[in-house]
Coordinates of C-alpha atoms and ligand atoms in Angstrom, one line a residue:
M2 CA -201.5 -80.9 119.9
N3 CA -199.9 -78.9 122.7
S4 CA -202.1 -75.9 122.0
P5 CA -205.7 -76.9 121.9
V6 CA -207.7 -74.9 119.4
A7 CA -209.8 -73.3 122.2
S8 CA -206.8 -71.8 123.9
R9 CA -206.1 -69.4 121.1
D10 CA -207.9 -66.2 120.2
W11 CA -207.8 -66.9 116.5
H12 CA -209.6 -63.7 115.5
A13 CA -207.0 -61.6 117.4
L14 CA -204.2 -63.6 115.8
A15 CA -205.9 -63.1 112.4
A16 CA -206.2 -59.4 112.9
A17 CA -202.5 -59.2 113.7
C18 CA -201.4 -61.5 110.8
R19 CA -199.2 -59.8 108.1
P20 CA -198.0 -62.6 105.8
D21 CA -194.9 -62.0 103.6
G22 CA -196.0 -62.8 100.1
R23 CA -192.6 -62.4 98.4
M24 CA -191.0 -65.3 96.5
L25 CA -188.2 -67.3 98.0
I26 CA -185.3 -68.0 95.6
D27 CA -181.7 -69.0 96.6
G28 CA -182.7 -68.7 100.2
V29 CA -183.7 -65.1 99.9
R30 CA -187.2 -63.5 100.1
Q31 CA -187.5 -61.2 97.1
A32 CA -190.0 -59.4 94.9
S33 CA -190.6 -60.7 91.4
A34 CA -188.4 -59.4 88.6
A35 CA -191.2 -57.3 87.2
G36 CA -192.2 -56.2 90.7
E37 CA -195.8 -57.3 90.1
T38 CA -198.1 -58.7 92.8
F39 CA -201.6 -60.0 93.1
A40 CA -204.0 -59.7 96.0
C41 CA -204.4 -62.7 98.2
I42 CA -208.0 -62.7 99.3
S43 CA -209.4 -64.6 102.3
P44 CA -212.5 -66.6 101.4
I45 CA -213.7 -66.2 105.0
D46 CA -214.7 -62.5 104.5
G47 CA -213.4 -61.3 101.2
R48 CA -210.5 -59.3 102.8
T49 CA -207.1 -58.9 101.2
I50 CA -204.6 -60.5 103.5
A51 CA -201.4 -60.1 101.6
Q52 CA -199.9 -58.9 98.3
V53 CA -198.2 -61.9 96.8
S54 CA -195.4 -61.9 94.1
R55 CA -196.8 -62.6 90.7
G56 CA -194.0 -64.9 89.5
Q57 CA -193.4 -65.0 85.8
A58 CA -191.0 -66.7 83.3
A59 CA -188.0 -64.6 84.5
D60 CA -188.6 -65.6 88.1
I61 CA -189.1 -69.2 87.3
D62 CA -185.8 -69.0 85.3
A63 CA -184.0 -67.6 88.3
A64 CA -185.5 -70.3 90.6
V65 CA -184.6 -73.1 88.3
S66 CA -181.1 -71.8 87.8
S67 CA -180.7 -71.6 91.6
A68 CA -182.0 -75.2 92.0
R69 CA -179.8 -76.4 89.2
R70 CA -176.6 -74.9 90.7
A71 CA -177.5 -76.4 94.1
F72 CA -178.0 -79.8 92.5
D73 CA -174.9 -79.7 90.4
D74 CA -172.5 -78.8 93.1
G75 CA -173.9 -81.6 95.3
R76 CA -174.5 -79.4 98.4
W77 CA -177.6 -81.5 99.1
A78 CA -177.6 -84.5 96.7
H79 CA -174.1 -85.6 97.8
K80 CA -174.8 -85.4 101.5
P81 CA -174.9 -88.8 103.2
P82 CA -178.5 -90.0 103.6
A83 CA -178.1 -89.8 107.4
V84 CA -177.4 -86.1 107.1
R85 CA -180.4 -85.5 104.8
K86 CA -182.4 -87.4 107.3
K87 CA -181.4 -85.1 110.2
V88 CA -182.2 -82.0 108.2
L89 CA -185.7 -83.3 107.2
L90 CA -186.5 -84.4 110.8
R91 CA -185.5 -80.9 112.0
F92 CA -187.7 -79.4 109.2
A93 CA -190.7 -81.5 110.5
E94 CA -190.0 -80.3 114.0
K95 CA -190.0 -76.7 112.8
I96 CA -193.3 -77.2 111.1
L97 CA -194.8 -78.5 114.4
A98 CA -193.2 -75.7 116.3
A99 CA -194.9 -73.2 113.9
K100 CA -198.2 -75.0 113.9
D101 CA -200.4 -72.1 115.1
E102 CA -198.9 -69.7 112.6
L103 CA -199.2 -72.2 109.7
A104 CA -202.7 -73.3 110.6
L105 CA -203.8 -69.7 110.7
L106 CA -202.3 -68.9 107.3
E107 CA -204.0 -72.0 105.8
T108 CA -207.4 -71.2 107.2
L109 CA -207.2 -67.5 106.2
D110 CA -205.9 -68.4 102.8
M111 CA -208.3 -71.2 101.7
G112 CA -211.2 -71.1 104.2
K113 CA -211.0 -74.5 106.0
P114 CA -211.9 -74.7 109.8
I115 CA -208.9 -73.8 112.0
Q116 CA -209.2 -77.1 114.0
H117 CA -208.7 -79.0 110.7
S118 CA -205.8 -76.9 109.6
L119 CA -204.1 -77.5 112.9
G120 CA -205.0 -81.2 113.5
V121 CA -205.0 -82.4 109.9
D122 CA -203.0 -80.2 107.6
V123 CA -200.1 -79.1 109.8
A124 CA -199.9 -82.5 111.5
S125 CA -199.9 -84.5 108.2
A126 CA -197.4 -82.2 106.5
A127 CA -195.0 -82.6 109.4
R128 CA -195.5 -86.4 109.5
C129 CA -194.9 -86.7 105.8
I130 CA -191.6 -84.8 105.9
A131 CA -190.4 -86.7 108.9
W132 CA -191.4 -90.1 107.4
Y133 CA -189.4 -89.5 104.2
G134 CA -186.5 -88.2 106.4
E135 CA -186.7 -91.5 108.4
A136 CA -186.9 -93.6 105.2
V137 CA -184.0 -92.2 103.3
D138 CA -181.2 -94.1 105.2
K139 CA -183.2 -97.3 105.2
V140 CA -183.8 -97.8 101.5
Y141 CA -181.2 -100.1 99.9
D142 CA -180.2 -100.3 96.2
E143 CA -180.0 -103.7 94.4
I144 CA -177.5 -106.1 93.0
A145 CA -178.9 -108.2 90.1
P146 CA -178.6 -112.0 90.1
T147 CA -176.2 -112.0 87.0
A148 CA -173.5 -114.5 86.1
R149 CA -170.3 -114.4 88.2
S150 CA -168.3 -112.8 85.5
A151 CA -169.9 -109.4 86.1
L152 CA -171.7 -107.4 88.7
A153 CA -174.7 -105.3 88.0
L154 CA -175.5 -102.6 90.5
I155 CA -179.0 -101.0 90.2
T156 CA -179.0 -97.7 92.0
R157 CA -181.6 -95.0 92.4
E158 CA -180.2 -91.6 91.3
P159 CA -181.9 -88.3 92.1
M160 CA -183.5 -86.7 89.0
G161 CA -182.0 -83.2 89.4
V162 CA -184.5 -80.3 89.4
V163 CA -188.1 -81.2 90.3
G164 CA -190.9 -78.8 89.5
A165 CA -193.8 -79.2 92.0
I166 CA -197.1 -77.6 91.0
V167 CA -199.9 -78.0 93.6
P168 CA -203.5 -77.1 94.1
W169 CA -205.3 -75.1 96.8
N170 CA -207.4 -77.6 98.6
Y171 CA -204.7 -79.0 100.9
P172 CA -201.8 -76.5 100.2
M173 CA -199.4 -77.8 102.9
I174 CA -200.1 -81.5 102.5
M175 CA -199.9 -81.5 98.7
S176 CA -196.6 -79.6 99.0
A177 CA -195.3 -82.0 101.6
W178 CA -196.2 -85.1 99.4
K179 CA -193.9 -83.7 96.7
L180 CA -191.2 -82.2 99.0
G181 CA -190.8 -85.3 101.2
P182 CA -189.7 -87.9 98.7
A183 CA -188.1 -85.3 96.2
L184 CA -185.8 -83.8 98.9
A185 CA -185.1 -87.1 100.7
A186 CA -183.9 -88.5 97.4
G187 CA -181.5 -85.6 96.9
N188 CA -183.2 -83.4 94.4
S189 CA -183.6 -79.7 94.3
V190 CA -187.2 -78.4 94.1
V191 CA -189.0 -75.4 92.6
L192 CA -192.5 -75.2 94.1
K193 CA -195.3 -73.3 92.4
P194 CA -198.3 -73.1 94.9
S195 CA -201.8 -72.3 93.7
E196 CA -202.4 -68.6 93.3
K197 CA -205.5 -69.2 95.5
S198 CA -203.4 -70.4 98.5
P199 CA -199.7 -69.5 98.3
L200 CA -198.9 -68.4 101.9
T201 CA -198.0 -71.6 103.7
A202 CA -195.7 -72.8 100.9
L203 CA -193.6 -69.7 101.3
R204 CA -193.4 -70.2 105.0
L205 CA -192.5 -73.8 104.6
A206 CA -189.4 -72.9 102.5
E207 CA -188.2 -70.5 105.3
L208 CA -188.6 -73.2 107.9
A209 CA -186.7 -75.7 105.7
I210 CA -183.8 -73.3 105.5
E211 CA -183.8 -72.7 109.2
A212 CA -183.7 -76.5 109.6
G213 CA -180.4 -76.6 107.6
L214 CA -181.6 -77.2 104.1
P215 CA -178.9 -75.5 101.9
E216 CA -180.0 -72.4 100.0
G217 CA -181.2 -73.0 96.5
V218 CA -182.4 -76.6 97.2
F219 CA -186.0 -75.5 97.8
N220 CA -187.4 -72.4 96.0
V221 CA -190.9 -71.1 95.9
V222 CA -192.4 -69.0 93.1
P223 CA -196.0 -68.1 93.6
G224 CA -198.0 -66.9 90.6
Y225 CA -200.7 -67.8 88.1
G226 CA -200.9 -71.2 86.3
H227 CA -200.6 -69.8 82.8
E228 CA -197.6 -67.7 83.8
A229 CA -195.4 -69.2 86.5
G230 CA -196.9 -72.7 86.2
E231 CA -196.5 -72.9 82.4
A232 CA -193.0 -71.5 82.5
L233 CA -191.9 -74.1 85.1
A234 CA -193.5 -77.0 83.2
L235 CA -191.9 -75.9 79.9
H236 CA -188.4 -75.2 81.4
M237 CA -185.6 -77.1 79.7
E238 CA -183.7 -77.5 83.0
V239 CA -186.5 -79.1 84.9
D240 CA -186.1 -82.9 85.0
A241 CA -189.5 -83.9 86.4
I242 CA -192.9 -82.3 87.2
G243 CA -194.9 -83.5 90.2
F244 CA -198.3 -82.1 89.5
T245 CA -201.5 -82.2 91.6
G246 CA -204.5 -80.5 90.2
S247 CA -207.3 -80.8 87.7
T248 CA -207.4 -83.3 84.8
R249 CA -207.7 -80.4 82.4
V250 CA -204.3 -78.9 83.5
G251 CA -202.8 -82.4 83.9
R252 CA -203.3 -82.8 80.2
K253 CA -201.4 -79.6 79.6
M254 CA -198.5 -80.9 81.7
L255 CA -198.1 -83.8 79.2
E256 CA -198.1 -81.3 76.3
Y257 CA -195.6 -79.1 78.0
A258 CA -193.2 -82.1 78.4
G259 CA -193.7 -83.0 74.8
R260 CA -193.0 -79.4 73.7
S261 CA -189.9 -79.1 75.8
N262 CA -187.4 -81.8 77.1
L263 CA -189.7 -84.8 77.7
K264 CA -189.3 -84.3 81.4
R265 CA -191.0 -86.9 83.5
V266 CA -194.6 -85.9 84.3
Y267 CA -196.5 -87.3 87.3
N268 CA -200.1 -86.3 87.4
E269 CA -202.3 -86.6 90.5
L270 CA -205.7 -85.4 89.2
G271 CA -209.4 -85.2 89.8
G272 CA -211.9 -87.8 91.0
K273 CA -215.6 -88.7 91.1
S274 CA -215.4 -91.5 93.6
A275 CA -218.1 -94.1 94.0
F276 CA -219.4 -95.2 97.5
I277 CA -221.4 -98.4 97.0
V278 CA -223.8 -99.5 99.7
F279 CA -225.3 -103.1 99.2
D280 CA -228.5 -104.3 100.8
D281 CA -226.6 -107.0 102.8
Y282 CA -224.8 -104.3 104.8
N283 CA -226.6 -104.2 108.1
D284 CA -225.6 -100.8 109.6
I285 CA -227.1 -98.3 107.2
A286 CA -226.7 -95.5 109.7
R287 CA -223.0 -96.1 109.9
A288 CA -222.6 -96.0 106.2
A289 CA -224.7 -92.9 105.9
C290 CA -222.8 -91.1 108.7
T291 CA -219.4 -92.1 107.1
V292 CA -220.4 -90.8 103.7
A293 CA -221.6 -87.5 105.1
G294 CA -218.4 -87.0 107.1
S295 CA -216.2 -87.8 104.1
M296 CA -218.2 -85.8 101.6
F297 CA -218.5 -82.6 103.6
F298 CA -214.9 -82.7 105.1
N299 CA -212.9 -79.8 103.7
Q300 CA -216.1 -78.3 102.2
G301 CA -216.2 -81.1 99.7
E302 CA -213.0 -79.8 98.2
S303 CA -211.2 -83.1 98.2
C304 CA -210.1 -85.1 95.2
N305 CA -211.3 -88.3 96.8
A306 CA -214.6 -87.1 98.1
P307 CA -217.3 -89.8 97.7
S308 CA -219.4 -87.6 95.5
R309 CA -221.3 -90.5 93.7
V310 CA -223.2 -92.5 96.3
L311 CA -224.6 -95.7 94.8
V312 CA -227.3 -97.3 97.1
H313 CA -229.2 -100.5 96.6
D314 CA -232.8 -99.7 95.8
S315 CA -234.2 -101.7 98.8
V316 CA -232.2 -99.7 101.4
A317 CA -232.1 -96.4 99.6
D318 CA -235.0 -94.7 101.3
E319 CA -233.6 -95.5 104.8
F320 CA -230.1 -94.4 103.7
I321 CA -231.2 -91.1 102.2
A322 CA -233.4 -90.2 105.2
T323 CA -230.3 -90.9 107.5
V324 CA -227.8 -89.0 105.4
A325 CA -230.2 -86.1 104.9
A326 CA -230.6 -85.9 108.7
E327 CA -226.8 -85.8 109.0
A328 CA -226.4 -82.9 106.5
P329 CA -227.4 -80.0 108.9
K330 CA -224.6 -81.1 111.3
Y331 CA -222.1 -79.9 108.6
Q332 CA -223.6 -76.4 108.2
P333 CA -220.8 -74.0 107.5
G334 CA -219.7 -71.7 110.3
D335 CA -217.0 -69.2 111.2
P336 CA -213.7 -71.0 110.3
L337 CA -211.8 -69.3 113.1
S338 CA -214.3 -70.3 115.8
G339 CA -212.7 -73.7 116.3
A340 CA -216.1 -75.4 116.2
A341 CA -217.3 -75.0 112.6
P342 CA -217.7 -78.4 110.8
M343 CA -217.3 -76.7 107.4
G344 CA -215.7 -73.5 106.3
A345 CA -215.7 -71.3 103.2
L346 CA -215.2 -72.4 99.6
V347 CA -211.8 -71.1 98.3
D348 CA -213.0 -68.1 96.3
D349 CA -215.9 -66.5 94.6
G350 CA -215.2 -68.4 91.4
Q351 CA -215.5 -71.7 93.2
L352 CA -218.7 -70.5 94.8
R353 CA -220.2 -69.7 91.4
T354 CA -219.0 -73.1 90.0
V355 CA -220.7 -75.0 92.9
L356 CA -223.9 -73.1 92.7
G357 CA -223.9 -73.7 88.9
Y358 CA -223.7 -77.5 89.5
I359 CA -226.6 -77.3 92.0
D360 CA -228.6 -75.5 89.3
A361 CA -227.7 -78.3 86.8
G362 CA -228.9 -80.9 89.4
H363 CA -232.3 -79.2 89.5
S364 CA -232.6 -78.7 85.8
D365 CA -231.5 -82.3 85.0
G366 CA -234.3 -83.6 87.3
A367 CA -232.5 -84.7 90.4
R368 CA -234.4 -84.3 93.7
L369 CA -232.9 -82.0 96.3
V370 CA -233.0 -83.6 99.8
A371 CA -230.7 -81.2 101.7
G372 CA -229.1 -77.8 101.4
G373 CA -228.7 -76.3 98.0
R374 CA -228.1 -72.7 98.8
Q375 CA -225.3 -70.2 99.5
T376 CA -225.2 -69.2 103.2
R377 CA -223.5 -66.6 105.4
A378 CA -223.3 -64.2 102.5
D379 CA -223.4 -61.3 105.0
T380 CA -219.9 -62.2 106.2
G381 CA -218.5 -61.4 102.7
G382 CA -217.2 -65.0 102.5
Y383 CA -218.1 -67.9 100.2
F384 CA -220.2 -70.5 102.0
V385 CA -222.5 -73.2 100.6
E386 CA -224.8 -75.5 102.6
P387 CA -224.1 -79.3 102.6
T388 CA -226.2 -80.4 99.7
I389 CA -227.6 -83.8 98.7
F390 CA -229.4 -84.9 95.5
D391 CA -231.4 -88.1 95.3
G392 CA -232.7 -89.6 92.0
V393 CA -229.5 -88.9 90.2
T394 CA -228.6 -90.9 87.1
N395 CA -225.0 -91.5 86.1
Q396 CA -225.5 -89.5 82.9
M397 CA -226.4 -86.3 84.7
K398 CA -223.8 -83.5 84.8
I399 CA -223.6 -83.7 88.6
A400 CA -222.6 -87.4 88.4
R401 CA -220.1 -87.0 85.5
E402 CA -218.1 -83.9 86.4
E403 CA -216.0 -83.2 89.5
I404 CA -217.9 -80.4 91.4
F405 CA -215.3 -79.9 94.1
G406 CA -217.8 -78.6 96.6
P407 CA -220.2 -80.0 99.2
V408 CA -222.6 -81.7 96.8
M409 CA -223.5 -85.4 97.0
S410 CA -225.3 -87.3 94.3
V411 CA -227.2 -90.4 95.2
I412 CA -227.8 -93.0 92.5
R413 CA -230.0 -96.1 93.1
F414 CA -229.1 -99.5 91.7
K415 CA -230.7 -103.0 91.7
T416 CA -227.9 -105.5 91.0
E417 CA -224.2 -105.9 91.8
A418 CA -223.3 -105.9 88.1
E419 CA -225.2 -102.7 87.6
A420 CA -223.4 -101.1 90.6
I421 CA -220.0 -102.0 89.2
A422 CA -220.9 -100.8 85.7
I423 CA -222.1 -97.4 87.1
A424 CA -219.1 -97.0 89.4
N425 CA -216.7 -97.7 86.5
D426 CA -218.6 -95.6 84.0
S427 CA -216.5 -92.4 84.7
P428 CA -213.4 -90.9 83.2
Y429 CA -212.0 -90.9 86.8
G430 CA -210.6 -93.7 88.9
L431 CA -209.2 -92.3 92.1
Q432 CA -211.0 -94.0 95.0
A433 CA -214.1 -96.1 95.7
S434 CA -215.8 -97.8 98.6
V435 CA -217.8 -101.0 99.0
W436 CA -220.2 -101.6 101.9
S437 CA -221.1 -105.3 102.2
H438 CA -220.9 -108.1 104.8
Q439 CA -220.5 -110.8 102.2
I440 CA -216.8 -111.4 102.0
D441 CA -217.0 -112.8 98.5
R442 CA -218.9 -109.8 97.2
A443 CA -216.6 -107.3 99.0
H444 CA -213.5 -108.9 97.3
R445 CA -215.2 -109.4 94.0
V446 CA -216.4 -105.8 93.7
A447 CA -213.2 -104.3 95.1
R448 CA -211.3 -106.1 92.4
A449 CA -213.7 -105.1 89.7
L450 CA -213.5 -101.4 90.5
H451 CA -211.1 -99.3 88.4
A452 CA -209.7 -97.1 91.2
G453 CA -206.3 -96.5 92.8
T454 CA -207.7 -97.0 96.3
V455 CA -210.7 -99.1 97.3
H456 CA -212.1 -99.1 100.9
V457 CA -214.3 -101.9 102.3
N458 CA -216.8 -100.9 105.0
Q459 CA -215.1 -97.6 105.7
Y460 CA -213.9 -94.7 103.7
D461 CA -211.2 -92.6 105.3
E462 CA -208.5 -94.9 106.5
D463 CA -205.3 -93.2 105.5
D464 CA -201.6 -93.4 106.3
I465 CA -198.3 -92.0 104.8
T466 CA -197.2 -95.6 104.4
V467 CA -199.7 -96.4 101.7
P468 CA -199.6 -95.2 98.1
F469 CA -202.2 -92.7 96.9
G470 CA -203.1 -92.0 93.2
G471 CA -205.5 -92.8 90.4
F472 CA -206.3 -95.0 87.5
K473 CA -207.6 -93.6 84.2
Q474 CA -207.9 -89.8 84.0
S475 CA -207.2 -89.5 87.8
G476 CA -203.5 -89.6 86.9
N477 CA -200.4 -91.7 87.0
G478 CA -197.6 -92.3 89.6
R479 CA -198.3 -92.4 93.3
D480 CA -197.8 -90.0 96.1
K481 CA -197.0 -91.2 99.6
S482 CA -195.2 -94.5 100.7
L483 CA -191.9 -95.7 99.4
H484 CA -193.4 -95.9 95.9
A485 CA -193.2 -92.1 95.7
F486 CA -189.4 -92.4 95.4
D487 CA -190.1 -93.9 91.9
K488 CA -191.2 -90.5 90.8
Y489 CA -188.2 -88.6 91.9
T490 CA -185.4 -91.0 91.1
E491 CA -184.0 -92.6 88.0
L492 CA -182.9 -96.2 88.0
K493 CA -179.2 -96.6 86.9
T494 CA -177.6 -99.9 86.1
T495 CA -173.8 -100.1 86.5
W496 CA -172.0 -103.1 85.1
L497 CA -168.6 -104.2 86.5
R498 CA -166.5 -107.0 84.9
I499 CA -165.1 -109.5 87.3
D500 CA -162.1 -111.2 85.8
G501 CA -161.8 -114.8 86.8
G502 CA -165.3 -114.6 88.3
Ligands
NAD23 P1 -205.8 -76.6 88.8 O1 -205.5 -77.7 87.8 O2 -206.7 -75.5 88.3 O3 -204.5 -76.0 89.4 C1 -203.5 -76.7 90.0 C2 -202.2 -76.0 89.9 O4 -201.8 -75.9 88.5 C3 -202.2 -74.6 90.4 O5 -201.0 -74.3 91.1 C4 -202.4 -73.7 89.2 O6 -201.9 -72.4 89.3 C5 -201.6 -74.5 88.2 N1 -202.0 -74.3 86.8 C6 -203.2 -73.9 86.3 N2 -203.1 -73.8 85.0 C7 -201.9 -74.1 84.6 C8 -201.2 -74.1 83.4 N3 -201.8 -73.8 82.2 N4 -199.9 -74.4 83.3 C9 -199.3 -74.7 84.5 N5 -199.8 -74.7 85.7 C10 -201.1 -74.4 85.8 O7 -206.5 -77.3 90.1 P2 -207.0 -76.7 91.4 O8 -208.3 -76.0 91.0 O9 -206.0 -75.9 92.0 O10 -207.2 -78.0 92.3 C11 -208.4 -78.8 92.2 C12 -208.0 -80.0 91.5 O11 -207.0 -80.7 92.1 C13 -209.2 -81.0 91.5 O12 -209.4 -81.5 90.2 C14 -208.8 -82.1 92.5 O13 -209.4 -83.3 92.3 C15 -207.3 -82.1 92.2 N6 -206.6 -82.8 93.3 C16 -206.1 -84.0 93.1 C17 -205.4 -84.6 94.2 C18 -204.8 -86.0 94.0 O14 -204.0 -86.4 94.8 N7 -205.2 -86.8 93.0 C19 -205.2 -84.0 95.4 C20 -205.8 -82.7 95.5 C21 -206.4 -82.1 94.5

């Protein structure tokens, strides 16, 4: 980063920040048709930082019409891939050039530490857009090995209008994971950010237009899920929905498609990922430090957080003592200080939800070994201590349900078969991790786990080049990598007769 976190007075920048909360349709910032807004509240201190357009069905209709017109006249879809590439690369450069502004908006809007917004969220969003820009003129179509009397071309065609509905935990990154492949493939997009963190999505759309993306190709309508979100997912002129969010709402996405035009639905949903430590792994401290870092990153508000930690009985005491000693290092602090390891939970509702799960852990008989309380309440923000429960069974509520906060559950096991059975006994299947030095065991267990991503002896290795998504009720389809093009393109076969062939 050119501007180290410490070189900025983030509090002064925050005090001067006046975000524009209006929708962006057809290249123009505008109020919603009904003129309604909602207050965008910062979880850092409970202050209102902007009034944001409360998009409803009429606004979604305007945005989808704009996207449809832009798609049908080919102003983007018919541009040569090399031209789409240039625009997307410029878009990525503009994101990086606006990094301080975007990072500040992200931190104020959803509460994560500023150094993470800057070094992770802005950087990853820019890299994602650039990567798909680079990819688009390097992906070839196919010719099938048919008889010589005919030629069968198999081409990828853009879908048309893509509705992207994203959550609040990584607002820019989740938007970029949809925008990158959808725009690179030539689609038009209507993005509905979460009502809890709408600000960076609106700014991204302005930057895309500045970079040369034609008006109408990328529209943003903020609003509530049951209003703007539902209207987008039910719209007859939307060809595909790229959804990231809860399994509860993912279910609705499938219903909306069934009730409307059978649009393609790609769901990236929740998780309850298992982190399995075997007794043959000889660096318990490393495993414990890794799980603490991964669990408490982003305040535990990560779909792939290792929230179920399965530890072999014979090393469990050592593991728990080490991880409990790590926990205080993640004590939440001022997200604008540049030094806080954890920030604020996204809103008061999420704070109540997380504290409710901590109560459930106590009442189900789990043993609290770290944290467990709200903290920094005097700031007006929503902070919870890094929390660890030992003695959890897989039937307890804190082991079965996604908490989406800084709460780790430790479950002890005795055999490999038991560990696999516990890990797979979950409606979710997003990610897992196996810690073992036995190569046979590592492979055997990795294969047996029902999860979209399995790590061995680490947890957070990540790159835009690899697919990300879940088995079971963690969703379908994959974000990232070239596989994401599968979601935003249709395969077309074109047969040509070859006389005398
Ligand atoms: P959510 O499901 O409540 O909301 C997600 C989006 O859907 C928001 O934009 C919301 O406004 C919208 N929405 C809500 N109700 C709707 C409805 N009835 N119709 C249409 N749209 C509706 O999820 P959240 O609380 O914002 O995010 C947390 C969830 O996201 C967690 O479950 C987390 O695991 C998941 N997530 C998954 C991934 C992944 O890649 N698998 C990544 C990040 C987050």
